[in-house]
CSV table of C-alpha atoms in Angstrom, one decimal:
chain,number,residue,atom,x,y,z
A,1,MET,CA,-0.8,-23.9,16.3
A,2,ARG,CA,0.2,-20.3,17.4
A,3,TYR,CA,-0.2,-18.6,20.7
A,4,GLU,CA,-0.1,-14.8,21.2
A,5,HIS,CA,-0.3,-12.8,24.5
A,6,LEU,CA,-1.0,-9.1,24.6
A,7,LYS,CA,-0.7,-6.8,27.6
A,8,THR,CA,-1.2,-3.0,27.3
A,9,ASP,CA,-1.8,-0.2,29.8
A,10,TYR,CA,-4.0,2.8,29.1
A,11,TYR,CA,-3.6,6.2,30.8
A,12,ASN,CA,-6.0,9.1,30.5
A,13,PHE,CA,-4.2,12.3,31.7
A,14,GLY,CA,-2.0,10.2,34.0
A,15,THR,CA,-4.9,8.1,35.4
A,16,HIS,CA,-4.7,4.4,34.8
A,17,GLU,CA,-8.0,3.1,33.3
A,18,ASP,CA,-8.4,-0.6,34.0
A,19,GLU,CA,-11.5,-1.0,31.7
A,20,VAL,CA,-9.5,0.0,28.6
A,21,CYS,CA,-6.3,-2.0,29.5
A,22,ARG,CA,-5.8,-5.3,27.7
A,23,ASP,CA,-4.2,-8.5,29.2
A,24,TYR,CA,-5.2,-11.6,27.3
A,25,GLY,CA,-3.9,-14.6,25.3
A,26,ASP,CA,-5.2,-16.5,22.3
A,27,TRP,CA,-4.6,-19.7,20.5
A,28,PHE,CA,-4.7,-19.6,16.7
A,29,PRO,CA,-4.9,-23.1,15.1
A,30,THR,CA,-4.0,-23.7,11.4
A,31,ALA,CA,-4.6,-26.8,9.3
A,32,SER,CA,-4.0,-27.3,5.6
A,33,LEU,CA,-4.3,-30.1,3.0
A,34,SER,CA,-3.1,-30.0,-0.6
A,35,MET,CA,-3.0,-32.5,-3.4
A,36,PRO,CA,-2.7,-32.5,-7.2
A,37,LEU,CA,-5.6,-33.7,-9.4
A,38,GLY,CA,-4.1,-34.2,-12.8
A,39,ASN,CA,-2.7,-30.8,-13.8
A,40,VAL,CA,-4.9,-29.1,-11.2
A,41,GLN,CA,-3.5,-28.2,-7.8
A,42,LEU,CA,-6.1,-28.2,-5.0
A,43,SER,CA,-5.7,-27.0,-1.4
A,44,LEU,CA,-8.0,-26.8,1.6
A,45,SER,CA,-7.1,-24.8,4.7
A,46,TYR,CA,-8.6,-23.7,8.0
A,47,ARG,CA,-7.2,-21.0,10.2
A,48,ARG,CA,-8.3,-18.8,13.1
A,49,ASP,CA,-6.8,-15.3,13.0
A,50,ILE,CA,-6.9,-11.9,14.6
A,51,GLU,CA,-6.8,-8.3,13.3
A,52,ARG,CA,-6.0,-5.8,16.0
A,53,PRO,CA,-7.1,-2.1,15.5
A,54,ASN,CA,-4.8,0.5,14.1
A,55,TYR,CA,-3.3,2.7,16.8
A,56,SER,CA,-5.0,5.7,15.2
A,57,ASN,CA,-8.4,4.1,15.8
A,58,LEU,CA,-7.6,3.6,19.5
A,59,SER,CA,-6.9,7.3,20.1
A,60,SER,CA,-9.4,9.3,22.1
A,61,TYR,CA,-8.6,12.5,20.3
A,62,THR,CA,-11.4,14.3,18.4
A,63,VAL,CA,-10.8,15.8,15.0
A,64,TYR,CA,-12.9,18.6,13.5
A,65,ILE,CA,-14.2,17.7,10.0
A,66,ASN,CA,-16.7,20.5,9.4
A,67,ARG,CA,-19.2,22.4,11.5
A,68,TYR,CA,-21.6,19.4,11.5
A,69,THR,CA,-19.1,16.5,11.8
A,70,TYR,CA,-16.3,15.5,14.2
A,71,GLN,CA,-14.3,12.2,14.1
A,72,SER,CA,-12.5,10.4,16.9
A,73,GLY,CA,-11.0,7.0,17.7
A,74,ASN,CA,-12.3,4.6,20.3
A,75,PRO,CA,-9.9,3.2,23.1
A,76,TYR,CA,-12.5,0.5,23.9
A,77,LEU,CA,-12.3,-1.0,20.4
A,78,LYS,CA,-11.7,-4.7,20.5
A,79,PRO,CA,-9.7,-6.9,18.0
A,80,MET,CA,-11.5,-8.8,15.2
A,81,TYR,CA,-11.5,-12.6,15.1
A,82,ILE,CA,-11.8,-14.5,11.9
A,83,HIS,CA,-12.5,-18.2,11.3
A,84,SER,CA,-11.7,-19.0,7.7
A,85,LEU,CA,-12.1,-22.1,5.5
A,86,VAL,CA,-10.5,-21.7,2.1
A,87,LEU,CA,-10.6,-23.9,-1.0
A,88,ASN,CA,-8.1,-23.0,-3.7
A,89,CYS,CA,-7.9,-24.4,-7.2
A,90,ALA,CA,-5.0,-23.5,-9.6
A,91,TYR,CA,-4.4,-24.6,-13.2
A,92,LYS,CA,-1.6,-23.0,-15.1
A,93,TRP,CA,-2.4,-19.3,-15.2
A,94,MET,CA,-5.9,-19.7,-13.8
A,95,ASN,CA,-6.8,-19.5,-10.1
A,96,MET,CA,-10.1,-19.9,-8.3
A,97,THR,CA,-10.7,-19.3,-4.5
A,98,VAL,CA,-13.7,-20.0,-2.3
A,99,ASN,CA,-13.4,-18.5,1.1
A,100,TYR,CA,-16.0,-18.9,3.9
A,101,SER,CA,-15.4,-16.8,7.1
A,102,ARG,CA,-17.1,-16.3,10.4
A,103,ILE,CA,-16.3,-12.9,11.7
A,104,ASN,CA,-16.5,-11.7,15.3
A,105,ASP,CA,-16.3,-8.1,16.6
A,106,ALA,CA,-15.7,-6.6,13.2
A,107,PRO,CA,-14.8,-2.8,13.3
A,108,THR,CA,-17.2,-0.4,11.6
A,109,MET,CA,-17.6,3.4,11.5
A,110,SER,CA,-20.6,4.6,13.5
A,111,THR,CA,-22.2,8.0,13.2
A,112,GLU,CA,-23.8,9.2,16.5
A,113,PRO,CA,-25.0,12.4,18.1
A,114,TYR,CA,-22.1,14.4,19.4
A,115,PRO,CA,-22.2,14.2,23.2
A,116,GLY,CA,-22.9,17.5,25.0
A,117,TYR,CA,-24.0,19.4,21.8
A,118,ASP,CA,-27.5,20.9,21.8
A,119,ASP,CA,-27.6,21.1,18.0
A,120,PRO,CA,-29.1,17.7,16.8
A,121,LEU,CA,-27.3,18.1,13.4
A,122,VAL,CA,-23.8,17.8,14.9
A,123,SER,CA,-22.5,14.2,14.6
A,124,LEU,CA,-19.5,12.2,15.8
A,125,ILE,CA,-18.0,9.5,13.6
A,126,ARG,CA,-16.0,6.9,15.5
A,127,PRO,CA,-15.1,3.2,15.1
A,128,ILE,CA,-17.1,0.6,17.0
A,129,ASN,CA,-17.3,-3.2,17.0
A,130,THR,CA,-20.4,-4.8,15.4
A,131,ARG,CA,-23.0,-6.1,17.8
A,132,ASP,CA,-23.6,-9.2,15.8
A,133,ASP,CA,-21.2,-11.7,14.3
A,134,TYR,CA,-21.7,-12.4,10.6
A,135,ASN,CA,-20.9,-14.9,7.9
A,136,GLN,CA,-19.0,-14.1,4.7
A,137,LEU,CA,-18.6,-16.0,1.5
A,138,LEU,CA,-16.0,-14.9,-1.1
A,139,LEU,CA,-15.8,-16.3,-4.6
A,140,HIS,CA,-12.8,-15.2,-6.6
A,141,ILE,CA,-11.4,-16.1,-10.0
A,142,ALA,CA,-8.2,-14.7,-11.6
A,143,LEU,CA,-6.7,-15.2,-15.0
A,144,ARG,CA,-3.0,-14.2,-15.6
A,145,PRO,CA,-1.6,-15.4,-18.9
A,146,VAL,CA,1.6,-14.1,-20.6
A,147,ILE,CA,1.3,-13.4,-24.3
A,148,GLY,CA,4.6,-12.2,-25.5
A,149,CYS,CA,5.2,-8.7,-24.1
A,150,TRP,CA,1.6,-8.4,-23.0
A,151,HIS,CA,0.7,-9.4,-19.4
A,152,PRO,CA,-3.1,-9.2,-19.0
A,153,TYR,CA,-4.8,-9.9,-15.7
A,154,TRP,CA,-8.5,-10.5,-15.4
A,155,SER,CA,-10.1,-10.8,-12.0
A,156,ALA,CA,-13.7,-11.1,-10.7
A,157,TYR,CA,-15.0,-11.6,-7.2
A,158,VAL,CA,-18.3,-11.5,-5.4
A,159,ILE,CA,-18.8,-11.3,-1.6
A,160,PHE,CA,-22.0,-12.4,0.2
A,161,ARG,CA,-22.6,-11.3,3.8
A,162,ASP,CA,-25.4,-11.4,6.3
A,163,TYR,CA,-24.2,-8.2,8.0
A,164,LYS,CA,-26.6,-6.6,10.5
A,165,SER,CA,-26.6,-2.9,11.2
A,166,PRO,CA,-28.8,-0.7,13.5
A,167,CYS,CA,-31.0,2.0,11.8
A,168,ALA,CA,-31.9,5.5,12.8
A,169,ASP,CA,-35.5,4.4,13.7
A,170,GLY,CA,-34.2,1.8,16.1
A,171,SER,CA,-34.7,-1.2,13.9
A,172,THR,CA,-32.1,-3.5,12.5
A,173,ILE,CA,-31.4,-4.0,8.8
A,174,THR,CA,-29.6,-7.0,7.2
A,175,LEU,CA,-27.2,-5.8,4.5
A,176,ASN,CA,-27.0,-8.9,2.3
A,177,HIS,CA,-26.8,-7.5,-1.3
A,178,PRO,CA,-23.8,-9.1,-3.0
A,179,TYR,CA,-20.7,-6.9,-3.4
A,180,ALA,CA,-18.8,-7.5,-6.6
A,181,SER,CA,-15.8,-6.3,-8.6
A,182,PHE,CA,-14.8,-7.0,-12.2
A,183,ALA,CA,-11.3,-5.8,-13.3
A,184,TRP,CA,-9.0,-6.0,-16.3
A,185,GLN,CA,-5.4,-4.9,-16.0
A,186,ASN,CA,-2.8,-4.8,-18.7
A,187,ASP,CA,1.0,-4.5,-18.4
A,188,ILE,CA,2.9,-4.2,-21.7
A,189,GLU,CA,6.7,-4.5,-21.8
A,190,LEU,CA,8.2,-2.0,-24.2
A,191,PRO,CA,11.8,-1.6,-25.4
A,192,ARG,CA,14.5,0.3,-23.4
A,193,HIS,CA,12.9,-0.6,-20.0
A,194,TRP,CA,9.6,1.1,-20.6
A,195,ARG,CA,6.3,-0.3,-19.5
A,196,LEU,CA,2.7,0.7,-20.2
A,197,SER,CA,-0.1,0.0,-17.7
A,198,LEU,CA,-3.9,0.1,-18.4
A,199,MET,CA,-6.7,-0.8,-15.9
A,200,ALA,CA,-10.5,-0.8,-16.0
A,201,GLN,CA,-12.7,-1.8,-13.1
A,202,TRP,CA,-16.5,-2.0,-12.7
A,203,LEU,CA,-18.2,-2.1,-9.3
A,204,PRO,CA,-21.9,-2.7,-9.4
A,205,LYS,CA,-24.4,-1.8,-6.7
A,206,GLY,CA,-24.1,-3.8,-3.5
A,207,ASP,CA,-23.5,-3.9,0.3
A,208,THR,CA,-20.1,-3.8,2.0
A,209,ASN,CA,-20.5,-3.9,5.8
A,210,ASN,CA,-22.8,-1.0,6.8
A,211,PHE,CA,-22.3,0.8,3.5
A,212,ARG,CA,-24.9,0.3,0.7
A,213,ILE,CA,-23.6,1.3,-2.7
A,214,THR,CA,-26.5,2.9,-4.6
A,215,ARG,CA,-24.6,3.7,-7.9
A,216,SER,CA,-22.4,1.6,-10.0
A,217,VAL,CA,-18.8,2.8,-10.3
A,218,PHE,CA,-16.4,2.6,-13.3
A,219,ASN,CA,-12.7,3.1,-12.4
A,220,SER,CA,-9.7,3.3,-14.7
A,221,PHE,CA,-6.1,4.4,-14.9
A,222,VAL,CA,-3.4,4.6,-17.5
A,223,GLY,CA,0.3,4.7,-16.6
A,224,VAL,CA,3.8,4.5,-17.9
A,225,GLN,CA,6.9,3.3,-16.1
A,226,ARG,CA,10.7,3.5,-16.8
A,227,ASP,CA,13.5,1.7,-15.1
A,228,ILE,CA,16.8,3.7,-15.0
A,229,SER,CA,20.1,2.0,-14.0
A,230,LEU,CA,22.2,4.0,-11.5
A,231,ARG,CA,25.1,1.4,-11.7
A,232,SER,CA,26.6,1.0,-8.3
A,233,LEU,CA,23.9,3.2,-6.7
A,234,GLY,CA,21.1,0.8,-7.6
A,235,SER,CA,18.2,1.6,-9.9
A,236,LEU,CA,15.5,4.3,-10.1
A,237,THR,CA,11.9,3.6,-11.3
A,238,ALA,CA,9.7,6.5,-12.5
A,239,ASP,CA,6.0,5.7,-12.5
A,240,LEU,CA,3.6,8.3,-14.0
A,241,ARG,CA,-0.1,7.5,-13.7
A,242,CYS,CA,-3.4,9.2,-14.5
A,243,TYR,CA,-6.3,7.9,-12.4
A,244,ASP,CA,-9.9,8.2,-13.6
A,245,PRO,CA,-9.0,9.9,-16.9
A,246,PHE,CA,-12.6,9.9,-18.1
A,247,GLU,CA,-14.0,11.1,-14.7
A,248,THR,CA,-16.5,8.3,-14.4
A,249,ALA,CA,-15.6,7.2,-10.8
A,250,LYS,CA,-18.6,8.8,-9.1
A,251,ASP,CA,-19.9,6.8,-6.1
A,252,GLU,CA,-23.0,7.2,-4.0
A,253,GLY,CA,-24.2,5.3,-1.0
A,254,ILE,CA,-25.9,5.1,2.4
A,255,ILE,CA,-24.0,4.6,5.6
A,256,PHE,CA,-26.4,2.8,8.1
A,257,GLY,CA,-26.2,3.3,11.8
A,258,ILE,CA,-27.7,5.2,14.7
A,259,ARG,CA,-27.6,8.1,12.3
A,260,GLU,CA,-27.8,7.4,8.6
A,261,LEU,CA,-25.6,9.4,6.2
A,262,THR,CA,-25.8,9.8,2.4
A,263,SER,CA,-22.4,9.7,0.8
A,264,LYS,CA,-21.6,11.2,-2.6
A,265,ASN,CA,-18.1,11.5,-4.0
A,266,PRO,CA,-17.6,13.3,-7.3
A,267,ALA,CA,-15.2,12.0,-10.0
A,268,ARG,CA,-11.7,13.5,-9.9
A,269,ARG,CA,-9.0,13.1,-12.6
A,270,THR,CA,-5.7,12.7,-10.7
A,271,PHE,CA,-2.1,12.6,-11.9
A,272,MET,CA,0.6,10.9,-9.7
A,273,LEU,CA,4.3,10.6,-10.2
A,274,ASN,CA,6.1,8.0,-8.0
A,275,LEU,CA,9.9,7.7,-7.9
A,276,THR,CA,11.4,4.5,-6.3
A,277,TRP,CA,15.1,4.2,-5.6
A,278,LYS,CA,16.2,0.6,-5.1
A,279,PHE,CA,19.6,0.0,-3.6
A,280,ASN,CA,21.3,-2.9,-1.9
A,281,GLU,CA,19.0,-5.3,-3.8
A,282,ALA,CA,21.4,-8.2,-3.0
A,283,ARG,CA,20.7,-7.5,0.7
A,284,SER,CA,24.5,-7.7,1.4
A,285,LYS,CA,24.3,-5.1,4.2
A,286,TYR,CA,21.1,-6.0,6.0
A,287,ARG,CA,19.9,-9.5,6.7
A,288,GLY,CA,16.9,-8.8,9.0
A,289,SER,CA,13.7,-10.8,8.7
A,290,GLY,CA,11.2,-7.9,9.3
A,291,ALA,CA,9.5,-9.5,12.3
A,292,GLY,CA,7.7,-6.3,13.1
A,293,GLU,CA,5.8,-5.8,9.9
A,294,LYS,CA,2.4,-6.4,11.4
A,295,GLN,CA,3.0,-3.8,14.2
A,296,LYS,CA,4.3,-1.3,11.6
A,297,ALA,CA,1.2,-1.8,9.5
A,298,ARG,CA,-1.0,-0.9,12.5
A,299,MET,CA,0.7,2.5,12.6
């Protein structure tokens, strides 16, 4: 059992706004049961959790996107509460998860007429909380064997929701098409601290919250990594990757809301070089526990 209390004050140009301020506490129970069944490890758990909005989503500032679109935060945004019941089954390098969740006040991006503009084409995009709670069922299976220097990873998941969203004509639509992903990732250990990475992923049509994917997407990347010892200065890792080398990651969809938007993103071949310097890996100089990780993630 965990208890959290939050108190925040909100000022708008020096004026204290009571309606936006937060002062509340919540209990978050957790229960788990695990047992072996032969060579299979089973676990069943329940928990109630909270996800508070990112600080950027709580801002009242408005950002210009283009002549027809502006984007802002929402200081009235409430946290999301999740009740989860999770069944996990593990056998050697195989893992299967069944996760049922009841989600309250989920955040979603809403497209609305811009207040004060006479042009009906000008829209404001901002985060809001969903009006209706919804159920979510996740089925996930992962296979991660080790075959010599080859480390393949196969994963597949499908998510079922009964998510409800308002439509431009004032009606309500239930977005319950399954959302799925099928991925195959490969890491190959090479001599002299070299590694080769290959990944392919297929996303079929489906619904994710108020977004309906109307075109299947194929993603891929290829990368090469090298670890370089810097002796007493630690180690340096160079990671060079090419994302979407075949330019097949084109996605299209419909964003439902008070105003409905059609989204189309073209494929882009992208190269990225990432350099990571690791020092003090033995943690001889810093022994902190990182208690503020959740708050840093919100930023």
